[in-house]
Short mmCIF file of C-alpha atoms in Angstrom, two decimals:
data_model
loop_
_atom_site.label_atom_id
_atom_site.label_comp_id
_atom_site.label_asym_id
_atom_site.label_seq_id
_atom_site.Cartn_x
_atom_site.Cartn_y
_atom_site.Cartn_z
CA UNK A 19 64.26 100.57 62.92
CA UNK A 20 61.96 100.63 65.14
CA UNK A 21 61.50 96.89 66.61
CA UNK A 22 65.12 96.52 65.40
CA UNK A 23 65.64 99.79 68.83
CA UNK A 24 63.66 98.25 70.88
CA UNK A 25 64.56 94.38 70.83
CA UNK A 26 68.36 94.59 69.73
CA UNK A 27 69.39 97.43 70.05
CA UNK A 28 67.84 99.31 72.92
CA UNK A 29 68.23 96.80 75.50
CA UNK A 30 72.27 96.50 74.42
CA UNK A 31 73.28 99.89 75.01
CA UNK A 32 71.15 100.06 78.31
CA UNK A 33 73.53 96.88 79.58
CA UNK A 34 76.22 98.52 78.51
CA UNK A 35 75.27 102.10 80.56
CA UNK A 36 74.26 99.95 83.07
CA UNK A 37 77.77 97.95 83.55
CA UNK A 38 80.29 101.33 83.51
CA UNK A 39 78.58 102.91 85.74
CA UNK A 40 78.34 99.27 87.98
CA UNK A 41 82.46 99.63 86.95
CA UNK A 42 83.38 103.26 87.76
CA UNK A 43 81.14 102.85 91.67
CA UNK A 44 83.32 99.14 92.25
CA UNK A 45 86.76 101.38 91.57
CA UNK A 46 84.67 104.38 94.04
CA UNK A 47 84.03 102.44 96.38
CA UNK A 48 87.21 101.44 96.85
CA UNK A 49 88.84 103.63 96.16
CA UNK A 50 87.38 105.31 99.57
CA UNK A 51 87.65 101.70 101.99
CA UNK A 52 91.53 101.48 100.11
CA UNK A 53 92.10 105.03 101.80
CA UNK A 54 90.39 104.60 104.94
CA UNK A 55 92.16 101.13 105.51
CA UNK A 56 94.98 103.51 105.40
CA UNK A 57 94.12 106.65 108.37
CA UNK A 58 93.41 102.95 110.44
CA UNK A 59 96.77 100.82 109.92
CA UNK A 60 99.29 104.01 110.11
CA UNK A 61 97.02 105.24 113.72
CA UNK A 62 99.08 106.53 115.97
CA UNK A 63 101.01 104.21 117.79
CA UNK A 64 101.52 103.19 122.20
CA UNK A 65 104.34 101.56 121.41
CA UNK A 66 106.13 99.50 123.57
CA UNK A 67 104.95 99.42 126.76
CA UNK A 68 102.80 96.78 129.69
CA UNK A 69 99.74 96.58 128.94
CA UNK A 70 96.84 95.39 130.88
CA UNK A 71 93.83 94.94 127.97
CA UNK A 72 89.87 93.19 128.94
CA UNK A 73 87.49 92.28 126.55
CA UNK A 74 84.01 93.47 128.07
CA UNK A 75 81.12 92.34 128.91
CA UNK A 76 77.93 92.20 131.13
CA UNK A 77 77.41 88.69 131.17
CA UNK A 78 80.75 86.13 131.15
CA UNK A 79 82.73 88.50 133.21
CA UNK A 80 85.91 91.25 131.19
CA UNK A 81 88.57 88.80 129.53
CA UNK A 82 91.17 89.82 130.94
CA UNK A 83 95.04 89.02 129.95
CA UNK A 84 98.54 90.90 130.80
CA UNK A 85 101.03 91.67 127.84
CA UNK A 86 104.84 93.29 127.18
CA UNK A 87 106.53 94.90 126.34
CA UNK A 88 106.68 93.06 123.62
CA UNK A 89 103.03 91.93 122.45
CA UNK A 90 103.49 88.00 124.69
CA UNK A 91 101.52 87.29 127.03
CA UNK A 92 101.70 87.44 130.75
CA UNK A 93 98.78 86.27 131.88
CA UNK A 94 95.08 86.13 131.58
CA UNK A 95 91.24 85.99 134.10
CA UNK A 96 88.63 86.83 134.05
CA UNK A 97 86.39 89.20 136.42
CA UNK A 98 82.65 90.86 136.46
CA UNK A 99 83.11 93.95 137.08
CA UNK A 100 78.95 94.43 136.05
CA UNK A 101 77.86 92.05 138.25
CA UNK A 102 76.68 92.71 141.47
CA UNK A 103 79.25 94.80 144.43
CA UNK A 104 80.13 91.85 146.26
CA UNK A 105 82.31 90.63 141.50
CA UNK A 106 82.76 94.37 141.49
CA UNK A 107 84.93 94.28 144.44
CA UNK A 108 86.78 90.93 143.64
CA UNK A 109 87.79 92.63 140.12
CA UNK A 110 88.79 95.89 142.13
CA UNK A 111 91.46 93.38 143.50
CA UNK A 112 92.77 91.43 140.73
CA UNK A 113 92.88 94.79 138.02
CA UNK A 114 94.76 96.65 141.29
CA UNK A 115 96.82 93.25 142.39
CA UNK A 116 97.57 92.41 137.64
CA UNK A 117 99.13 96.20 138.07
CA UNK A 118 101.25 96.00 140.44
CA UNK A 119 103.08 92.74 139.76
CA UNK A 120 103.44 93.59 136.25
CA UNK A 121 104.59 97.34 136.19
CA UNK A 122 101.30 97.70 134.27
CA UNK A 123 101.72 101.09 131.91
CA UNK A 124 98.15 101.56 130.14
CA UNK A 125 94.83 99.64 130.04
CA UNK A 126 93.62 98.64 126.78
CA UNK A 127 89.20 98.34 127.05
CA UNK A 128 87.92 97.48 123.90
CA UNK A 129 84.72 99.63 122.86
CA UNK A 130 81.75 96.34 122.62
CA UNK A 131 79.08 95.83 125.03
CA UNK A 132 79.64 97.32 128.69
CA UNK A 133 82.68 99.35 127.19
CA UNK A 134 81.61 102.64 128.49
CA UNK A 135 80.61 100.57 132.34
CA UNK A 136 84.08 98.49 132.38
CA UNK A 137 85.97 102.25 132.14
CA UNK A 138 84.07 103.43 134.31
CA UNK A 139 85.69 101.37 136.56
CA UNK A 140 88.91 101.25 135.47
CA UNK A 141 88.71 104.22 136.69
CA UNK A 142 87.28 103.97 139.62
CA UNK A 143 90.13 102.81 140.84
CA UNK A 144 92.18 105.05 141.90
CA UNK A 145 95.80 103.41 139.67
CA UNK A 146 98.66 105.51 139.49
CA UNK A 147 98.27 108.55 137.20
CA UNK A 148 100.77 107.64 134.61
CA UNK A 149 98.45 104.30 133.85
CA UNK A 150 96.68 105.25 130.75
CA UNK A 151 93.10 104.02 129.81
CA UNK A 152 92.05 104.06 126.07
CA UNK A 153 89.35 102.70 124.82
CA UNK A 154 90.08 101.09 122.12
CA UNK A 155 87.98 99.69 118.96
CA UNK A 156 87.70 95.77 118.77
CA UNK A 157 86.16 95.70 115.08
CA UNK A 158 87.31 92.45 114.09
CA UNK A 159 88.91 90.94 117.40
CA UNK A 160 86.29 87.84 116.63
CA UNK A 161 87.64 87.28 113.39
CA UNK A 162 91.28 86.42 114.90
CA UNK A 163 90.98 85.04 117.62
CA UNK A 164 89.28 82.59 115.42
CA UNK A 165 92.04 82.81 112.46
CA UNK A 166 94.75 79.58 112.36
CA UNK A 167 96.61 82.90 112.76
CA UNK A 168 95.67 83.16 116.18
CA UNK A 169 95.32 79.06 116.78
CA UNK A 170 98.40 78.48 116.80
CA UNK A 171 99.97 81.49 118.93
CA UNK A 172 97.61 80.48 121.60
CA UNK A 173 96.44 77.14 121.44
CA UNK A 174 95.59 76.65 124.63
CA UNK A 175 93.83 79.73 124.83
CA UNK A 176 90.71 79.94 124.03
CA UNK A 177 88.84 82.23 121.70
CA UNK A 178 87.31 84.88 124.40
CA UNK A 179 91.54 85.37 125.39
CA UNK A 180 92.75 86.01 122.37
CA UNK A 181 90.74 88.45 121.96
CA UNK A 182 91.44 90.34 124.87
CA UNK A 183 94.98 90.03 123.32
CA UNK A 184 94.57 91.54 120.43
CA UNK A 185 92.60 94.19 121.43
CA UNK A 186 96.03 94.64 124.32
CA UNK A 187 97.92 95.10 120.96
CA UNK A 188 95.82 96.80 118.77
CA UNK A 189 96.85 99.76 121.64
CA UNK A 190 100.22 98.59 121.11
CA UNK A 191 100.63 98.97 117.48
CA UNK A 192 97.58 98.95 115.15
CA UNK A 193 99.62 97.61 112.12
CA UNK A 194 101.20 95.20 113.29
CA UNK A 195 98.11 92.78 114.71
CA UNK A 196 95.54 95.09 112.05
CA UNK A 197 97.88 93.34 109.41
CA UNK A 198 96.64 89.26 110.82
CA UNK A 199 92.82 89.68 110.02
CA UNK A 200 91.25 90.05 107.20
CA UNK A 201 91.13 93.85 105.65
CA UNK A 202 87.01 93.26 105.26
CA UNK A 203 86.46 92.91 108.55
CA UNK A 204 88.03 95.27 109.63
CA UNK A 205 84.22 97.40 108.79
CA UNK A 206 86.43 100.96 107.33
CA UNK A 207 84.46 100.34 103.73
CA UNK A 208 81.71 101.12 102.04
CA UNK A 209 79.77 98.65 99.68
CA UNK A 210 82.62 96.53 99.93
CA UNK A 211 80.35 93.49 99.92
CA UNK A 212 78.67 94.26 96.51
CA UNK A 213 82.40 94.99 94.53
CA UNK A 214 84.08 93.22 92.95
CA UNK A 215 86.50 90.17 95.17
CA UNK A 216 89.67 90.96 92.92
CA UNK A 217 89.33 94.31 92.72
CA UNK A 218 89.37 94.51 96.07
CA UNK A 219 91.31 92.44 98.02
CA UNK A 220 93.69 93.39 95.11
CA UNK A 221 93.55 96.97 96.19
CA UNK A 222 93.61 96.08 100.21
CA UNK A 223 96.82 93.60 99.60
CA UNK A 224 98.53 97.09 97.56
CA UNK A 225 97.69 99.26 100.84
CA UNK A 226 98.90 97.79 103.93
CA UNK A 227 102.06 97.04 101.70
CA UNK A 228 102.61 100.03 100.71
CA UNK A 229 102.12 101.00 105.71
CA UNK A 230 103.52 98.72 106.12
CA UNK A 231 106.83 99.57 104.37
CA UNK A 232 106.31 103.16 105.23
CA UNK A 233 106.47 102.51 108.66
CA UNK A 234 109.61 99.13 108.51
CA UNK A 235 109.56 96.40 110.15
CA UNK A 236 111.12 95.47 113.45
CA UNK A 237 112.15 91.42 112.24
CA UNK A 238 112.97 90.47 115.50
CA UNK A 239 110.12 91.44 116.84
CA UNK A 240 106.89 90.84 113.28
CA UNK A 241 105.54 88.16 113.21
CA UNK A 242 104.68 86.50 110.46
CA UNK A 243 101.88 87.68 109.36
CA UNK A 244 103.17 92.08 109.12
CA UNK A 245 106.97 90.51 107.29
CA UNK A 246 104.69 88.97 104.51
CA UNK A 247 103.87 92.38 103.53
CA UNK A 248 107.32 93.98 103.09
CA UNK A 249 108.37 94.70 99.42
CA UNK A 250 109.64 91.46 98.34
CA UNK A 251 109.46 88.83 101.08
CA UNK A 252 106.35 86.30 101.01
CA UNK A 253 104.12 83.94 103.61
CA UNK A 254 106.92 80.12 102.82
CA UNK A 255 109.99 83.88 103.66
CA UNK A 256 108.39 85.41 106.03
CA UNK A 257 107.80 82.69 108.55
CA UNK A 258 111.57 81.38 107.68
CA UNK A 259 112.07 85.00 109.21
CA UNK A 260 110.15 84.08 112.48
CA UNK A 261 111.41 80.44 113.16
CA UNK A 262 115.22 80.95 112.37
CA UNK A 263 115.14 83.44 114.80
CA UNK A 264 113.72 81.62 117.15
CA UNK A 265 115.59 78.41 116.59
CA UNK A 266 119.11 81.46 116.56
CA UNK A 267 117.99 84.23 119.28
CA UNK A 268 117.97 87.50 117.96
CA UNK A 269 118.80 89.18 114.52
CA UNK A 270 122.39 90.74 115.29
CA UNK A 271 122.65 92.77 111.66
CA UNK A 272 120.90 92.77 108.86
CA UNK A 273 123.18 91.40 106.99
CA UNK A 274 122.47 88.68 109.37
CA UNK A 275 118.93 87.66 107.08
CA UNK A 276 120.79 86.37 103.94
CA UNK A 277 121.52 82.92 106.54
CA UNK A 278 117.75 82.61 106.82
CA UNK A 279 116.54 79.52 104.58
CA UNK A 280 115.89 80.57 100.82
CA UNK A 281 116.21 84.07 101.41
CA UNK A 282 118.26 84.93 98.31
CA UNK A 283 120.06 88.10 97.06
CA UNK A 284 117.68 89.96 95.01
CA UNK A 285 114.90 89.19 97.91
CA UNK A 286 117.63 90.41 100.69
CA UNK A 287 117.62 93.50 97.87
CA UNK A 288 114.76 94.22 97.97
CA UNK A 289 113.06 93.83 102.31
CA UNK A 290 116.59 95.05 103.59
CA UNK A 291 115.26 98.45 103.85
CA UNK A 292 111.95 98.29 104.99
CA UNK A 293 113.38 95.87 107.74
CA UNK A 294 115.03 97.49 111.42
CA UNK A 295 116.89 95.69 113.99
CA UNK A 296 117.18 98.22 116.56
CA UNK A 297 120.57 97.78 118.90
CA UNK A 298 122.36 96.24 116.28
CA UNK A 299 126.25 97.03 115.79
CA UNK A 300 126.02 98.80 113.00
CA UNK A 301 123.16 101.82 114.26
CA UNK A 302 122.09 102.38 110.58
CA UNK A 303 120.70 98.61 111.14
CA UNK A 304 118.45 100.09 113.03
CA UNK A 305 117.65 103.12 110.08
CA UNK A 306 115.72 102.95 106.20
CA UNK A 307 119.13 103.58 105.30
CA UNK A 308 119.61 100.65 102.45
CA UNK A 309 122.84 98.50 103.01
CA UNK A 310 123.38 99.40 99.23
CA UNK A 311 124.49 102.82 100.83
CA UNK A 312 125.90 102.06 104.08
CA UNK A 313 130.13 102.82 102.14
CA UNK A 314 128.14 106.22 101.20
CA UNK A 315 127.58 107.48 104.48
CA UNK A 316 130.95 105.46 105.85
CA UNK A 317 132.45 107.82 103.76
CA UNK A 318 130.23 110.82 104.33
CA UNK A 319 131.49 110.15 108.05
CA UNK A 320 135.73 109.30 107.13
CA UNK A 321 134.93 112.73 104.72
CA UNK A 322 134.19 115.01 108.05
CA UNK A 323 136.66 113.30 110.23
CA UNK A 324 134.49 110.73 112.11
CA UNK A 325 132.10 108.03 112.32
CA UNK A 326 128.54 107.09 111.60
CA UNK A 327 127.46 107.92 115.28
CA UNK A 328 129.38 110.97 115.21
CA UNK A 329 126.46 111.57 112.07
CA UNK A 330 123.87 111.20 112.99
CA UNK A 331 123.51 112.21 116.68
CA UNK A 332 125.95 115.14 115.99
CA UNK A 333 123.30 117.89 113.98
CA UNK A 334 126.48 120.25 112.78
CA UNK A 335 128.10 117.24 110.98
CA UNK A 336 124.87 116.77 108.77
CA UNK A 337 124.68 121.12 107.58
CA UNK A 338 128.57 120.48 106.45
CA UNK A 339 127.12 117.22 104.30
CA UNK A 340 127.99 118.42 100.64
CA UNK A 341 125.43 116.78 98.44
CA UNK A 342 126.57 117.23 95.05
CA UNK A 343 129.45 115.80 96.23
CA UNK A 344 128.49 111.92 96.65
CA UNK A 345 126.46 112.19 93.16
CA UNK A 346 128.24 110.07 90.95
CA UNK A 347 126.36 107.52 87.57
CA UNK A 348 124.44 104.88 90.75
CA UNK A 349 123.37 107.99 93.24
CA UNK A 350 121.02 110.60 92.41
CA UNK A 351 120.80 113.64 94.39
CA UNK A 352 117.07 112.46 95.34
CA UNK A 353 118.82 109.26 96.97
CA UNK A 354 121.78 112.03 99.07
CA UNK A 355 118.58 114.26 100.10
CA UNK A 356 116.77 110.37 101.53
CA UNK A 357 120.23 109.35 103.40
CA UNK A 358 120.58 113.18 105.22
CA UNK A 359 116.86 113.10 106.20
CA UNK A 360 117.10 109.87 106.91
CA UNK A 361 120.31 110.13 109.27
CA UNK A 362 118.63 113.54 110.90
CA UNK A 363 115.81 110.61 112.03
CA UNK A 364 117.29 107.27 111.25
CA UNK A 365 114.58 104.72 112.05
CA UNK A 366 111.88 107.17 111.93
CA UNK A 367 107.68 106.22 112.61
CA UNK A 368 106.29 108.80 109.90
CA UNK A 369 102.20 107.69 112.34
CA UNK A 370 101.84 110.84 114.24
CA UNK A 371 102.55 110.48 118.24
CA UNK A 372 99.94 109.26 120.07
CA UNK A 373 97.50 110.82 122.14
CA UNK A 374 95.04 109.00 125.04
CA UNK A 375 91.52 109.82 124.27
CA UNK A 376 88.51 109.71 126.35
CA UNK A 377 84.62 109.59 125.33
CA UNK A 378 81.98 112.47 127.71
CA UNK A 379 81.45 111.18 131.91
CA UNK A 380 78.01 109.69 132.03
CA UNK A 381 77.18 108.89 128.79
CA UNK A 382 77.29 105.79 127.92
CA UNK A 383 74.05 104.39 126.43
CA UNK A 384 71.86 105.53 123.36
CA UNK A 385 68.84 107.59 125.87
CA UNK A 386 71.81 109.27 127.97
CA UNK A 387 72.14 110.78 124.19
CA UNK A 388 70.26 114.51 124.32
CA UNK A 389 69.50 117.01 120.90
CA UNK A 390 72.52 119.74 121.66
CA UNK A 391 74.95 118.17 123.29
CA UNK A 392 78.71 118.09 122.09
CA UNK A 393 80.30 115.20 122.69
CA UNK A 394 83.70 113.67 122.66
CA UNK A 395 84.14 111.32 119.15
CA UNK A 396 86.00 109.49 117.76
CA UNK A 397 85.84 108.98 112.85
CA UNK A 398 85.42 105.05 111.86
CA UNK A 399 84.25 105.43 108.75
CA UNK A 400 84.35 107.15 106.35
CA UNK A 401 82.77 107.64 102.57
CA UNK A 402 81.01 109.67 100.02
CA UNK A 403 77.47 110.67 101.84
CA UNK A 404 80.00 110.98 105.41
CA UNK A 405 81.35 110.15 108.52
CA UNK A 406 79.78 107.79 111.29
CA UNK A 407 81.76 108.67 114.03
CA UNK A 408 82.12 106.80 117.91
CA UNK A 409 80.38 108.43 121.46
CA UNK A 410 80.76 105.95 123.36
CA UNK A 411 77.09 104.49 123.35
CA UNK A 412 78.22 101.28 121.37
CA UNK A 413 75.97 103.24 118.20
CA UNK A 414 78.31 104.85 116.05
CA UNK A 415 76.17 108.31 114.73
CA UNK A 416 76.20 109.35 111.49
CA UNK A 417 77.96 113.39 111.01
CA UNK A 418 76.70 113.58 106.67
CA UNK A 419 78.57 115.52 103.91
CA UNK A 420 76.23 118.13 104.24
CA UNK A 421 77.78 118.71 107.91
CA UNK A 422 81.46 118.69 108.20
CA UNK A 423 82.01 122.58 108.00
CA UNK A 424 81.27 125.52 108.12
CA UNK A 425 81.68 125.23 103.83
CA UNK A 426 80.70 123.21 101.18
CA UNK A 427 82.33 119.40 101.35
CA UNK A 428 82.89 117.88 97.84
CA UNK A 429 84.37 114.93 98.96
CA UNK A 430 84.41 113.89 102.12
CA UNK A 431 88.04 112.22 102.53
CA UNK A 432 88.93 116.31 102.13
CA UNK A 433 87.50 117.59 105.55
CA UNK A 434 87.90 114.66 107.76
CA UNK A 435 89.54 111.21 107.87
CA UNK A 436 89.28 107.21 109.92
CA UNK A 437 91.24 108.50 113.68
CA UNK A 438 89.87 111.56 114.06
CA UNK A 439 89.38 112.77 117.24
CA UNK A 440 86.39 116.15 117.08
CA UNK A 441 83.52 117.85 118.72
CA UNK A 442 80.45 116.74 116.93
CA UNK A 443 77.09 118.54 118.00
CA UNK A 444 74.25 115.59 118.60
CA UNK A 445 71.62 117.11 116.22
CA UNK A 446 69.74 114.36 116.53
CA UNK A 447 68.48 111.05 118.20
CA UNK A 448 65.71 108.23 117.11
CA UNK A 449 65.82 105.80 119.81
CA UNK A 450 63.59 103.24 118.39
CA UNK A 451 66.26 102.62 115.08
CA UNK A 452 68.53 103.33 117.92
CA UNK A 453 69.85 106.57 115.21
CA UNK A 454 72.18 109.49 116.18
CA UNK A 455 72.26 113.04 114.06
CA UNK A 456 75.31 114.57 114.04
CA UNK A 457 77.42 117.87 113.00
CA UNK A 458 80.78 119.10 113.25
CA UNK A 459 79.77 121.96 111.90
CA UNK A 460 80.69 125.56 114.08
CA UNK A 461 78.20 127.71 113.46
#
C-alpha cells in the first residue's frame, strides 16, 4: 500500500490537483481580461469631429494626420516639435495652418514616447478654446498599422501614418477602432499569455460581439471588421455590405440591406436590430427597434392620431401608450417596454458622455514624480492584485488592492474599472526599477 501510494496514487492526485487549480486560474484570468476589455471597448466616444492626430516621437518626429468626421484621412505629414527652436517654430506653423484649413475640432496625441512634450507644445500654440486636446492610449496601434486590414485601407501609406490614423480614430470611437486589433495586443489582461489560447479567444470574441451589439453599428460608415461582429453577420457578409455600399452609395434604409448578395432573410432578421441607418426615410431605422416591430409602432401612433415622428418627438404622446393593449401571442410586455424606452431616445448610445482629461502640468518624466503628490490619472488595467494607473510619465503606477479604497476590497473590479479617471497619491518611486506605488485612499 505504501509503495502503491508513493508510485501511483500520490502522483495521480498531485496531477489532478494541479490541473484543477490551473483550470480555475485560467477561468479567472480570462474573466478579468474580458471585463477589462468590455470597459475599454465601451469607453466614452468623442463622436464625429474633425480630428488632428499626432503619434509623437523624439528622433523621428511626430507623425501628423487630419481625419474628417467619418474618420477618413485628409492629410498627413511629419513635424519635429522637440528637436530645436527652428524645427519647433516650423511645427507650430504647420499645426496652426492645419487647424485653420480643415477646421479641426479636436487634437489626439498618442501616449507613447515624447507624448507629454508634444502635449505641452500643442497647448502652448494658443489654439481656439473650442479645440480640445486629449492624450489617447495607443496600445496596439503598432499592431494595427502592420495588419492586413491597415494595408488594405492605406496601401500607399507607411506604418507610421497608419498608427497616427488609429490614434485619431480611437478618440472618435474607441469601439469601432479597437475591434480591428487582436484583443491580446491591447494590454488589459492578467497572465493572458499563460492561459489556454482557444478559451481566451472565444471569451474575448464573445465580449467584443456583446459590446458591438450593445452600442449598435452605423451601417453607412462602419468598417468590415466592425460589421463582422454584428449578430447574424460574419467576415464574408461584412465585406459584401461594404462592397455593396462602395458600389451603390449609402443605404437609404434597413430594408435596402436585403439587396446585399448572400444576405438572406435569416441573416437580416438576426442583424437588423443592431444596424443603424441615420437620416433615412423611416426614423425607426436609426433606432434599436427591429423592422419586425415597425408596424406595431405605426399602430401605436395611429391609435393616438399621430405619426411615428410625432411619437418620437412628443413625450406626452408616449406616456399615453397603454402597453397592455398591444400584448399578443408574439409580443410580450417586456418587448413593448423596450420599444417605449427606445422611442424616448432612438439610437441612443449606452456609453457614458465624453469628458476631456488632462494630466498634471509639469509632470513629464518619472523623475518629476515625488512621494506625497496627488496626481490625476487614468486606470489602464485592473487585475486581482490591484490596478495600474497612467499618471502621464510613460510608466504606469500600481495601486495595490490594499490601497484602492478606505474599506476592505475583495475584488478590485468592484471599486474601479479600466478607463476610469482617478486622483492618485504617490506612495513611493523607485527610479532604478522604474516603479511607482500609488494609493487611492482618501485618508
